[in-house]
Amino acid sequence: MRDQLGDLARTPYFRSTLNLHLQQLREVVNRLLNKYHEIPPEVARSISIEVWSASKFLAGSVSKEIPYEVAFSLEQALQDWLPNPEQPYAVTTALLDEQQYYFRGIYDQFYDMVSAFLDVTFEVKLIQIALPRLYRHRPLYGVALYHELGHFIDTYFKVTEFSLLIAPPALPQINPTQAYEVERSWRKEYFADLFAAGYTGSAIGVFLGHIAPNAPPSLSHPATNDRLNNIAAFLAGNKTQIIGLFDNALQLLGLPTLTIRYSKPDIRPFLNNIRPYPIANEPELHGLIEAGWEYLSAAHKDGDSPWTELGEEKTDRIINDVIEKSIRNWMIKTRWVDGTANQ
């Protein structure tokens, strides 16, 4: 593990916050090895597991691998919910050789343990999000990462847990524990869907329809059609029972409510000429995802110039490339203006 972290330390990162976190992880490993026989075995094991996981996500976040345009967009969304955290957070990505997305946060107990047993205090905490390696430079497919960020926000503020206190589910006498866990899992998915829809509009519904078409309800997820109907109601300004429940929970927690936080730009004149769109503000940064999905769908369906002569795969790649460059231009511009280009 120490050798792997040493190799990562010699690899450039796009953000200095990741370098800082890596250096502190290396300090944890060094102190853990020196004090291994002085601390409880279960503590040493827990710390080792978390360090291993963090190294995996940091390996996917080096400058040559990370889809940093998408990570940048997610960090902008994060500021709406954590504008002044006690400690800054950085989004890290693990690239998977399978078609799967998921969120995994480092447990707060890890930070408590390394502080108590190893006297290491982390200045930056990580948000770990995994995505398929295939999509690392296809930002339109990064729409699912907004859903995963929604899981982080839910976990951080315990929104679902609080909603269960406000409106406990009706539990059957047979297997009430399982029924409670199913309701808890379903609410988590509904919240993450709505969170993503607030930033990406109908794009999250389109993507969900692609990866889980007509999926029936399971122990972990509601039926896809129910999720899509809930997203559509939210975007239409209609308040379903679950939307109202989350808004009530968020208000009682002193948090922003679920709302539309994007503005969909007209990207057609630019993409028709295969040119990046000049993003005007942060709502357009997020709205670019919905606009991009709509443009991509029309390009596949209508076959207008310049896409008539290109195959579907090449059209998909070029449009994603232009969207990626649009986000990159905005990212560079804002960091230059804010004087944070090296952060």
mmCIF file of C-alpha atoms in Angstrom:
data_model
loop_
_atom_site.group_PDB
_atom_site.id
_atom_site.type_symbol
_atom_site.label_atom_id
_atom_site.label_comp_id
_atom_site.label_asym_id
_atom_site.label_seq_id
_atom_site.Cartn_x
_atom_site.Cartn_y
_atom_site.Cartn_z
ATOM 1 C CA MET A 1 0.000 0.000 0.000
ATOM 2 C CA ARG A 2 2.837 2.371 0.863
ATOM 3 C CA ASP A 3 4.491 1.685 -2.506
ATOM 4 C CA GLN A 4 1.229 2.341 -4.358
ATOM 5 C CA LEU A 5 0.744 5.681 -2.609
ATOM 6 C CA GLY A 6 4.372 6.522 -3.370
ATOM 7 C CA ASP A 7 3.773 5.848 -7.063
ATOM 8 C CA LEU A 8 0.678 8.064 -6.970
ATOM 9 C CA ALA A 9 2.692 10.850 -5.317
ATOM 10 C CA ARG A 10 4.879 10.972 -8.419
ATOM 11 C CA THR A 11 1.837 11.348 -10.676
ATOM 12 C CA PRO A 12 0.409 14.810 -11.402
ATOM 13 C CA TYR A 13 -3.057 15.761 -10.214
ATOM 14 C CA PHE A 14 -5.208 18.504 -11.651
ATOM 15 C CA ARG A 15 -6.007 19.926 -8.191
ATOM 16 C CA SER A 16 -3.654 20.624 -5.319
ATOM 17 C CA THR A 17 -6.331 19.477 -2.841
ATOM 18 C CA LEU A 18 -5.843 15.899 -4.054
ATOM 19 C CA ASN A 19 -2.083 16.170 -3.646
ATOM 20 C CA LEU A 20 -2.625 17.353 -0.078
ATOM 21 C CA HIS A 21 -4.966 14.473 0.719
ATOM 22 C CA LEU A 22 -2.518 11.984 -0.805
ATOM 23 C CA GLN A 23 0.357 13.279 1.304
ATOM 24 C CA GLN A 24 -1.748 12.924 4.436
ATOM 25 C CA LEU A 25 -2.724 9.371 3.447
ATOM 26 C CA ARG A 26 0.975 8.523 3.108
ATOM 27 C CA GLU A 27 1.542 9.925 6.595
ATOM 28 C CA VAL A 28 -1.280 7.706 7.902
ATOM 29 C CA VAL A 29 0.334 4.609 6.369
ATOM 30 C CA ASN A 30 3.777 5.455 7.768
ATOM 31 C CA ARG A 31 2.445 6.027 11.271
ATOM 32 C CA LEU A 32 0.204 2.967 11.078
ATOM 33 C CA LEU A 33 3.185 0.749 10.230
ATOM 34 C CA ASN A 34 5.255 2.250 13.030
ATOM 35 C CA LYS A 35 2.487 1.876 15.619
ATOM 36 C CA TYR A 36 0.801 -1.254 14.270
ATOM 37 C CA HIS A 37 1.284 -3.262 17.479
ATOM 38 C CA GLU A 38 0.247 -0.379 19.718
ATOM 39 C CA ILE A 39 -3.302 0.114 18.474
ATOM 40 C CA PRO A 40 -6.280 -2.287 18.531
ATOM 41 C CA PRO A 41 -6.247 -4.763 15.608
ATOM 42 C CA GLU A 42 -9.785 -3.879 14.524
ATOM 43 C CA VAL A 43 -8.815 -0.198 14.344
ATOM 44 C CA ALA A 44 -5.713 -0.968 12.269
ATOM 45 C CA ARG A 45 -7.817 -3.133 9.947
ATOM 46 C CA SER A 46 -10.499 -0.465 9.481
ATOM 47 C CA ILE A 47 -7.899 2.218 8.734
ATOM 48 C CA SER A 48 -6.150 -0.068 6.224
ATOM 49 C CA ILE A 49 -9.406 -0.781 4.359
ATOM 50 C CA GLU A 50 -10.250 2.904 4.025
ATOM 51 C CA VAL A 51 -6.738 3.831 2.885
ATOM 52 C CA TRP A 52 -6.856 1.112 0.241
ATOM 53 C CA SER A 53 -10.215 2.409 -1.020
ATOM 54 C CA ALA A 54 -8.991 6.009 -1.069
ATOM 55 C CA SER A 55 -5.907 5.001 -3.067
ATOM 56 C CA LYS A 56 -8.128 3.339 -5.679
ATOM 57 C CA PHE A 57 -10.140 6.512 -6.171
ATOM 58 C CA LEU A 58 -7.039 8.692 -6.186
ATOM 59 C CA ALA A 59 -5.569 6.439 -8.886
ATOM 60 C CA GLY A 60 -8.598 7.249 -11.041
ATOM 61 C CA SER A 61 -8.185 10.973 -10.371
ATOM 62 C CA VAL A 62 -4.717 11.578 -11.779
ATOM 63 C CA SER A 63 -4.648 14.250 -14.458
ATOM 64 C CA LYS A 64 -4.323 11.796 -17.354
ATOM 65 C CA GLU A 65 -7.339 9.749 -16.230
ATOM 66 C CA ILE A 66 -9.860 11.897 -14.380
ATOM 67 C CA PRO A 67 -12.878 13.268 -16.244
ATOM 68 C CA TYR A 68 -12.098 16.566 -14.553
ATOM 69 C CA GLU A 69 -14.722 18.531 -16.494
ATOM 70 C CA VAL A 70 -17.447 16.423 -14.873
ATOM 71 C CA ALA A 71 -15.702 16.517 -11.473
ATOM 72 C CA PHE A 72 -15.599 20.313 -11.741
ATOM 73 C CA SER A 73 -19.348 20.482 -12.478
ATOM 74 C CA LEU A 74 -20.093 18.253 -9.493
ATOM 75 C CA GLU A 75 -17.984 20.392 -7.176
ATOM 76 C CA GLN A 76 -19.893 23.476 -8.324
ATOM 77 C CA ALA A 77 -23.167 21.732 -7.450
ATOM 78 C CA LEU A 78 -21.712 20.695 -4.098
ATOM 79 C CA GLN A 79 -21.177 24.343 -3.158
ATOM 80 C CA ASP A 80 -24.958 24.891 -3.274
ATOM 81 C CA TRP A 81 -25.285 22.484 -0.351
ATOM 82 C CA LEU A 82 -21.953 22.891 1.446
ATOM 83 C CA PRO A 83 -21.018 26.534 0.835
ATOM 84 C CA ASN A 84 -18.848 26.845 3.960
ATOM 85 C CA PRO A 85 -17.946 23.373 5.212
ATOM 86 C CA GLU A 86 -15.659 23.006 8.210
ATOM 87 C CA GLN A 87 -13.376 21.095 5.866
ATOM 88 C CA PRO A 88 -13.300 21.319 2.066
ATOM 89 C CA TYR A 89 -14.351 18.316 0.000
ATOM 90 C CA ALA A 90 -12.834 17.100 -3.250
ATOM 91 C CA VAL A 91 -14.535 14.817 -5.771
ATOM 92 C CA THR A 92 -12.445 11.797 -6.712
ATOM 93 C CA THR A 93 -13.281 9.191 -9.312
ATOM 94 C CA ALA A 94 -12.584 5.496 -9.694
ATOM 95 C CA LEU A 95 -12.730 4.201 -13.260
ATOM 96 C CA LEU A 96 -14.378 0.805 -13.569
ATOM 97 C CA ASP A 97 -14.008 -1.753 -16.334
ATOM 98 C CA GLU A 98 -17.719 -2.439 -16.091
ATOM 99 C CA GLN A 99 -20.897 -0.457 -16.741
ATOM 100 C CA GLN A 100 -21.627 0.629 -13.206
ATOM 101 C CA TYR A 101 -21.869 3.843 -11.230
ATOM 102 C CA TYR A 102 -21.819 4.199 -7.474
ATOM 103 C CA PHE A 103 -20.987 6.544 -4.606
ATOM 104 C CA ARG A 104 -18.803 5.561 -1.695
ATOM 105 C CA GLY A 105 -17.864 8.056 0.949
ATOM 106 C CA ILE A 106 -15.011 7.672 3.410
ATOM 107 C CA TYR A 107 -16.604 7.054 6.767
ATOM 108 C CA ASP A 108 -16.270 9.800 9.359
ATOM 109 C CA GLN A 109 -15.067 7.136 11.792
ATOM 110 C CA PHE A 110 -11.925 6.847 9.648
ATOM 111 C CA TYR A 111 -11.047 10.494 10.178
ATOM 112 C CA ASP A 112 -11.809 10.123 13.895
ATOM 113 C CA MET A 113 -9.636 7.015 14.199
ATOM 114 C CA VAL A 114 -6.577 8.424 12.416
ATOM 115 C CA SER A 115 -6.851 11.568 14.520
ATOM 116 C CA ALA A 116 -7.160 9.660 17.808
ATOM 117 C CA PHE A 117 -4.660 6.856 17.172
ATOM 118 C CA LEU A 118 -2.231 8.345 14.637
ATOM 119 C CA ASP A 119 -2.525 12.102 15.307
ATOM 120 C CA VAL A 120 -3.266 12.904 11.651
ATOM 121 C CA THR A 121 -5.955 15.490 10.874
ATOM 122 C CA PHE A 122 -7.104 15.649 7.271
ATOM 123 C CA GLU A 123 -7.493 19.119 5.793
ATOM 124 C CA VAL A 124 -9.503 17.840 2.799
ATOM 125 C CA LYS A 125 -12.130 15.086 2.749
ATOM 126 C CA LEU A 126 -12.992 12.995 -0.283
ATOM 127 C CA ILE A 127 -16.224 12.275 -2.113
ATOM 128 C CA GLN A 128 -15.639 9.046 -4.000
ATOM 129 C CA ILE A 129 -17.662 8.380 -7.152
ATOM 130 C CA ALA A 130 -17.120 5.468 -9.512
ATOM 131 C CA LEU A 131 -17.983 5.406 -13.221
ATOM 132 C CA PRO A 132 -17.237 3.219 -16.249
ATOM 133 C CA ARG A 133 -13.813 3.873 -17.782
ATOM 134 C CA LEU A 134 -15.532 3.850 -21.181
ATOM 135 C CA TYR A 135 -17.310 7.111 -20.329
ATOM 136 C CA ARG A 136 -14.486 9.084 -18.722
ATOM 137 C CA HIS A 137 -14.356 11.536 -21.645
ATOM 138 C CA ARG A 138 -18.072 11.439 -22.453
ATOM 139 C CA PRO A 139 -19.571 14.019 -20.104
ATOM 140 C CA LEU A 140 -23.151 13.417 -21.217
ATOM 141 C CA TYR A 141 -22.932 9.961 -19.651
ATOM 142 C CA GLY A 142 -21.663 11.619 -16.492
ATOM 143 C CA VAL A 143 -25.267 12.658 -15.807
ATOM 144 C CA ALA A 144 -25.500 9.624 -13.509
ATOM 145 C CA LEU A 145 -22.788 11.148 -11.315
ATOM 146 C CA TYR A 146 -25.229 13.888 -10.266
ATOM 147 C CA HIS A 147 -27.417 11.066 -8.971
ATOM 148 C CA GLU A 148 -24.425 9.695 -7.047
ATOM 149 C CA LEU A 149 -23.681 13.157 -5.645
ATOM 150 C CA GLY A 150 -27.290 13.194 -4.473
ATOM 151 C CA HIS A 151 -26.533 10.048 -2.484
ATOM 152 C CA PHE A 152 -23.615 11.863 -0.847
ATOM 153 C CA ILE A 153 -25.801 14.830 0.130
ATOM 154 C CA ASP A 154 -28.461 12.470 1.450
ATOM 155 C CA THR A 155 -25.892 10.550 3.514
ATOM 156 C CA TYR A 156 -24.110 13.691 4.746
ATOM 157 C CA PHE A 157 -27.286 15.381 6.022
ATOM 158 C CA LYS A 158 -29.257 12.162 6.739
ATOM 159 C CA VAL A 159 -32.201 13.446 4.713
ATOM 160 C CA THR A 160 -33.786 10.038 4.147
ATOM 161 C CA GLU A 161 -33.289 9.063 7.781
ATOM 162 C CA PHE A 162 -35.005 12.270 8.884
ATOM 163 C CA SER A 163 -37.873 11.697 6.423
ATOM 164 C CA LEU A 164 -38.441 8.284 8.017
ATOM 165 C CA LEU A 165 -38.860 9.987 11.379
ATOM 166 C CA ILE A 166 -41.343 12.471 9.909
ATOM 167 C CA ALA A 167 -43.329 9.863 7.990
ATOM 168 C CA PRO A 168 -42.569 6.318 9.147
ATOM 169 C CA PRO A 169 -43.606 3.656 6.634
ATOM 170 C CA ALA A 170 -46.557 1.430 7.367
ATOM 171 C CA LEU A 171 -44.894 -1.849 8.298
ATOM 172 C CA PRO A 172 -46.573 -5.241 7.861
ATOM 173 C CA GLN A 173 -46.543 -7.665 10.753
ATOM 174 C CA ILE A 174 -44.664 -10.163 8.594
ATOM 175 C CA ASN A 175 -41.014 -9.159 8.161
ATOM 176 C CA PRO A 176 -41.311 -5.485 9.235
ATOM 177 C CA THR A 177 -37.517 -5.040 9.286
ATOM 178 C CA GLN A 178 -37.183 -5.915 5.612
ATOM 179 C CA ALA A 179 -40.121 -3.659 4.707
ATOM 180 C CA TYR A 180 -38.473 -0.763 6.553
ATOM 181 C CA GLU A 181 -35.153 -1.315 4.749
ATOM 182 C CA VAL A 182 -36.907 -1.464 1.373
ATOM 183 C CA GLU A 183 -38.677 1.835 2.058
ATOM 184 C CA ARG A 184 -35.392 3.363 3.185
ATOM 185 C CA SER A 185 -33.610 2.208 0.012
ATOM 186 C CA TRP A 186 -36.404 3.407 -2.236
ATOM 187 C CA ARG A 187 -36.469 6.854 -0.639
ATOM 188 C CA LYS A 188 -32.705 7.147 -1.128
ATOM 189 C CA GLU A 189 -33.098 6.447 -4.840
ATOM 190 C CA TYR A 190 -35.994 8.891 -5.188
ATOM 191 C CA PHE A 191 -33.987 11.616 -3.456
ATOM 192 C CA ALA A 192 -30.917 11.053 -5.653
ATOM 193 C CA ASP A 193 -33.117 11.109 -8.772
ATOM 194 C CA LEU A 194 -34.700 14.412 -7.770
ATOM 195 C CA PHE A 195 -31.357 15.916 -6.802
ATOM 196 C CA ALA A 196 -29.969 15.021 -10.233
ATOM 197 C CA ALA A 197 -33.057 16.324 -12.021
ATOM 198 C CA GLY A 198 -32.572 19.681 -10.318
ATOM 199 C CA TYR A 199 -29.244 20.046 -12.141
ATOM 200 C CA THR A 200 -29.679 18.008 -15.330
ATOM 201 C CA GLY A 201 -33.408 18.180 -16.054
ATOM 202 C CA SER A 202 -34.843 15.456 -18.236
ATOM 203 C CA ALA A 203 -31.344 14.109 -18.991
ATOM 204 C CA ILE A 204 -31.299 11.974 -15.842
ATOM 205 C CA GLY A 205 -34.630 10.440 -16.871
ATOM 206 C CA VAL A 206 -33.370 9.731 -20.392
ATOM 207 C CA PHE A 207 -30.264 8.072 -18.994
ATOM 208 C CA LEU A 208 -32.261 6.047 -16.463
ATOM 209 C CA GLY A 209 -34.540 4.861 -19.253
ATOM 210 C CA HIS A 210 -31.468 3.680 -21.169
ATOM 211 C CA ILE A 211 -29.751 1.741 -18.377
ATOM 212 C CA ALA A 212 -32.825 0.304 -16.593
ATOM 213 C CA PRO A 213 -35.726 0.292 -19.088
ATOM 214 C CA ASN A 214 -38.979 -0.945 -17.552
ATOM 215 C CA ALA A 215 -37.128 -2.436 -14.566
ATOM 216 C CA PRO A 216 -39.597 -3.789 -11.993
ATOM 217 C CA PRO A 217 -39.366 -2.852 -8.316
ATOM 218 C CA SER A 218 -36.674 -4.634 -6.298
ATOM 219 C CA LEU A 219 -35.540 -4.670 -2.688
ATOM 220 C CA SER A 220 -33.087 -1.848 -3.450
ATOM 221 C CA HIS A 221 -34.778 0.238 -6.189
ATOM 222 C CA PRO A 222 -38.292 1.393 -7.081
ATOM 223 C CA ALA A 223 -39.651 0.491 -10.513
ATOM 224 C CA THR A 224 -38.073 2.550 -13.286
ATOM 225 C CA ASN A 225 -41.457 3.832 -14.479
ATOM 226 C CA ASP A 226 -42.272 5.092 -10.976
ATOM 227 C CA ARG A 227 -38.915 6.865 -10.830
ATOM 228 C CA LEU A 228 -39.429 8.420 -14.265
ATOM 229 C CA ASN A 229 -42.943 9.595 -13.346
ATOM 230 C CA ASN A 230 -41.590 11.205 -10.184
ATOM 231 C CA ILE A 231 -38.836 12.997 -12.124
ATOM 232 C CA ALA A 232 -41.348 14.206 -14.717
ATOM 233 C CA ALA A 233 -43.663 15.524 -11.994
ATOM 234 C CA PHE A 234 -40.784 17.407 -10.352
ATOM 235 C CA LEU A 235 -39.717 19.021 -13.640
ATOM 236 C CA ALA A 236 -43.331 20.004 -14.359
ATOM 237 C CA GLY A 237 -43.555 21.744 -10.981
ATOM 238 C CA ASN A 238 -45.952 19.179 -9.508
ATOM 239 C CA LYS A 239 -45.403 18.042 -5.936
ATOM 240 C CA THR A 240 -45.880 14.323 -5.425
ATOM 241 C CA GLN A 241 -46.120 12.871 -1.929
ATOM 242 C CA ILE A 242 -42.432 11.911 -1.890
ATOM 243 C CA ILE A 243 -41.326 15.328 -3.213
ATOM 244 C CA GLY A 244 -43.374 17.051 -0.520
ATOM 245 C CA LEU A 245 -41.899 14.764 2.120
ATOM 246 C CA PHE A 246 -38.339 15.573 1.084
ATOM 247 C CA ASP A 247 -39.035 19.306 0.918
ATOM 248 C CA ASN A 248 -40.484 19.178 4.430
ATOM 249 C CA ALA A 249 -37.444 17.258 5.707
ATOM 250 C CA LEU A 250 -35.012 19.640 4.026
ATOM 251 C CA GLN A 251 -36.756 22.713 5.432
ATOM 252 C CA LEU A 252 -36.726 21.272 8.952
ATOM 253 C CA LEU A 253 -33.013 20.491 8.543
ATOM 254 C CA GLY A 254 -32.364 24.088 7.460
ATOM 255 C CA LEU A 255 -31.280 23.018 3.960
ATOM 256 C CA PRO A 256 -32.187 24.197 0.457
ATOM 257 C CA THR A 257 -35.273 22.521 -0.969
ATOM 258 C CA LEU A 258 -35.332 20.518 -4.169
ATOM 259 C CA THR A 259 -35.602 22.988 -7.025
ATOM 260 C CA ILE A 260 -34.520 23.614 -10.615
ATOM 261 C CA ARG A 261 -30.922 24.866 -10.556
ATOM 262 C CA TYR A 262 -30.055 24.806 -14.266
ATOM 263 C CA SER A 263 -30.726 26.858 -17.361
ATOM 264 C CA LYS A 264 -30.776 25.045 -20.699
ATOM 265 C CA PRO A 265 -28.725 26.957 -23.300
ATOM 266 C CA ASP A 266 -29.333 26.906 -27.044
ATOM 267 C CA ILE A 267 -26.267 25.025 -28.204
ATOM 268 C CA ARG A 268 -27.466 24.189 -31.728
ATOM 269 C CA PRO A 269 -25.743 26.998 -33.676
ATOM 270 C CA PHE A 270 -22.423 26.078 -32.064
ATOM 271 C CA LEU A 271 -22.617 22.304 -32.261
ATOM 272 C CA ASN A 272 -23.922 22.478 -35.834
ATOM 273 C CA ASN A 273 -20.525 24.016 -36.607
ATOM 274 C CA ILE A 274 -18.749 21.603 -34.221
ATOM 275 C CA ARG A 275 -17.694 24.471 -31.969
ATOM 276 C CA PRO A 276 -17.742 24.618 -28.144
ATOM 277 C CA TYR A 277 -20.642 26.508 -26.592
ATOM 278 C CA PRO A 278 -19.519 29.590 -24.565
ATOM 279 C CA ILE A 279 -21.140 28.889 -21.190
ATOM 280 C CA ALA A 280 -22.412 32.106 -19.639
ATOM 281 C CA ASN A 281 -22.986 31.113 -15.999
ATOM 282 C CA GLU A 282 -23.207 28.206 -13.606
ATOM 283 C CA PRO A 283 -26.868 27.320 -14.350
ATOM 284 C CA GLU A 284 -25.851 26.929 -18.009
ATOM 285 C CA LEU A 285 -22.925 24.747 -16.933
ATOM 286 C CA HIS A 286 -25.393 22.218 -15.524
ATOM 287 C CA GLY A 287 -28.038 22.847 -18.200
ATOM 288 C CA LEU A 288 -25.517 21.928 -20.866
ATOM 289 C CA ILE A 289 -26.116 18.271 -19.954
ATOM 290 C CA GLU A 290 -29.839 18.373 -20.782
ATOM 291 C CA ALA A 291 -29.196 20.449 -23.906
ATOM 292 C CA GLY A 292 -26.489 18.007 -24.983
ATOM 293 C CA TRP A 293 -28.725 14.964 -24.572
ATOM 294 C CA GLU A 294 -31.484 16.621 -26.574
ATOM 295 C CA TYR A 295 -29.034 17.600 -29.312
ATOM 296 C CA LEU A 296 -27.527 14.103 -29.404
ATOM 297 C CA SER A 297 -30.964 12.502 -29.666
ATOM 298 C CA ALA A 298 -31.935 14.820 -32.530
ATOM 299 C CA ALA A 299 -28.641 14.148 -34.329
ATOM 300 C CA HIS A 300 -29.262 10.400 -34.214
ATOM 301 C CA LYS A 301 -32.909 10.756 -35.191
ATOM 302 C CA ASP A 302 -32.911 13.483 -37.830
ATOM 303 C CA GLY A 303 -29.475 13.034 -39.358
ATOM 304 C CA ASP A 304 -29.076 16.741 -40.135
ATOM 305 C CA SER A 305 -25.787 18.151 -41.357
ATOM 306 C CA PRO A 306 -23.016 17.757 -40.253
ATOM 307 C CA TRP A 307 -24.140 14.416 -38.810
ATOM 308 C CA THR A 308 -25.719 12.926 -41.922
ATOM 309 C CA GLU A 309 -22.500 11.395 -43.195
ATOM 310 C CA LEU A 310 -21.293 10.127 -39.812
ATOM 311 C CA GLY A 311 -22.170 6.902 -38.082
ATOM 312 C CA GLU A 312 -23.943 6.867 -34.716
ATOM 313 C CA GLU A 313 -20.793 6.044 -32.735
ATOM 314 C CA LYS A 314 -18.710 8.812 -34.308
ATOM 315 C CA THR A 315 -21.545 11.311 -33.877
ATOM 316 C CA ASP A 316 -21.788 10.368 -30.210
ATOM 317 C CA ARG A 317 -18.039 10.787 -29.687
ATOM 318 C CA ILE A 318 -17.765 14.152 -31.470
ATOM 319 C CA ILE A 319 -20.752 15.684 -29.682
ATOM 320 C CA ASN A 320 -19.390 14.548 -26.313
ATOM 321 C CA ASP A 321 -15.974 15.975 -27.252
ATOM 322 C CA VAL A 322 -17.500 19.381 -28.005
ATOM 323 C CA ILE A 323 -19.527 19.326 -24.764
ATOM 324 C CA GLU A 324 -16.361 18.405 -22.853
ATOM 325 C CA LYS A 325 -14.439 21.301 -24.427
ATOM 326 C CA SER A 326 -17.308 23.668 -23.579
ATOM 327 C CA ILE A 327 -17.091 22.715 -19.894
ATOM 328 C CA ARG A 328 -13.295 22.886 -19.960
ATOM 329 C CA ASN A 329 -13.328 26.407 -21.407
ATOM 330 C CA TRP A 330 -15.733 27.571 -18.700
ATOM 331 C CA MET A 331 -13.703 25.854 -15.998
ATOM 332 C CA ILE A 332 -10.461 27.498 -17.103
ATOM 333 C CA LYS A 333 -12.162 30.877 -17.430
ATOM 334 C CA THR A 334 -13.741 30.813 -13.966
ATOM 335 C CA ARG A 335 -10.610 29.558 -12.254
ATOM 336 C CA TRP A 336 -8.565 32.239 -13.956
ATOM 337 C CA VAL A 337 -11.018 34.988 -12.962
ATOM 338 C CA ASP A 338 -11.307 33.688 -9.390
ATOM 339 C CA GLY A 339 -7.566 33.285 -9.058
ATOM 340 C CA THR A 340 -7.924 29.587 -8.235
ATOM 341 C CA ALA A 341 -6.275 28.071 -11.278
ATOM 342 C CA ASN A 342 -3.791 26.214 -9.105
ATOM 343 C CA GLN A 343 -6.291 24.915 -6.559
#
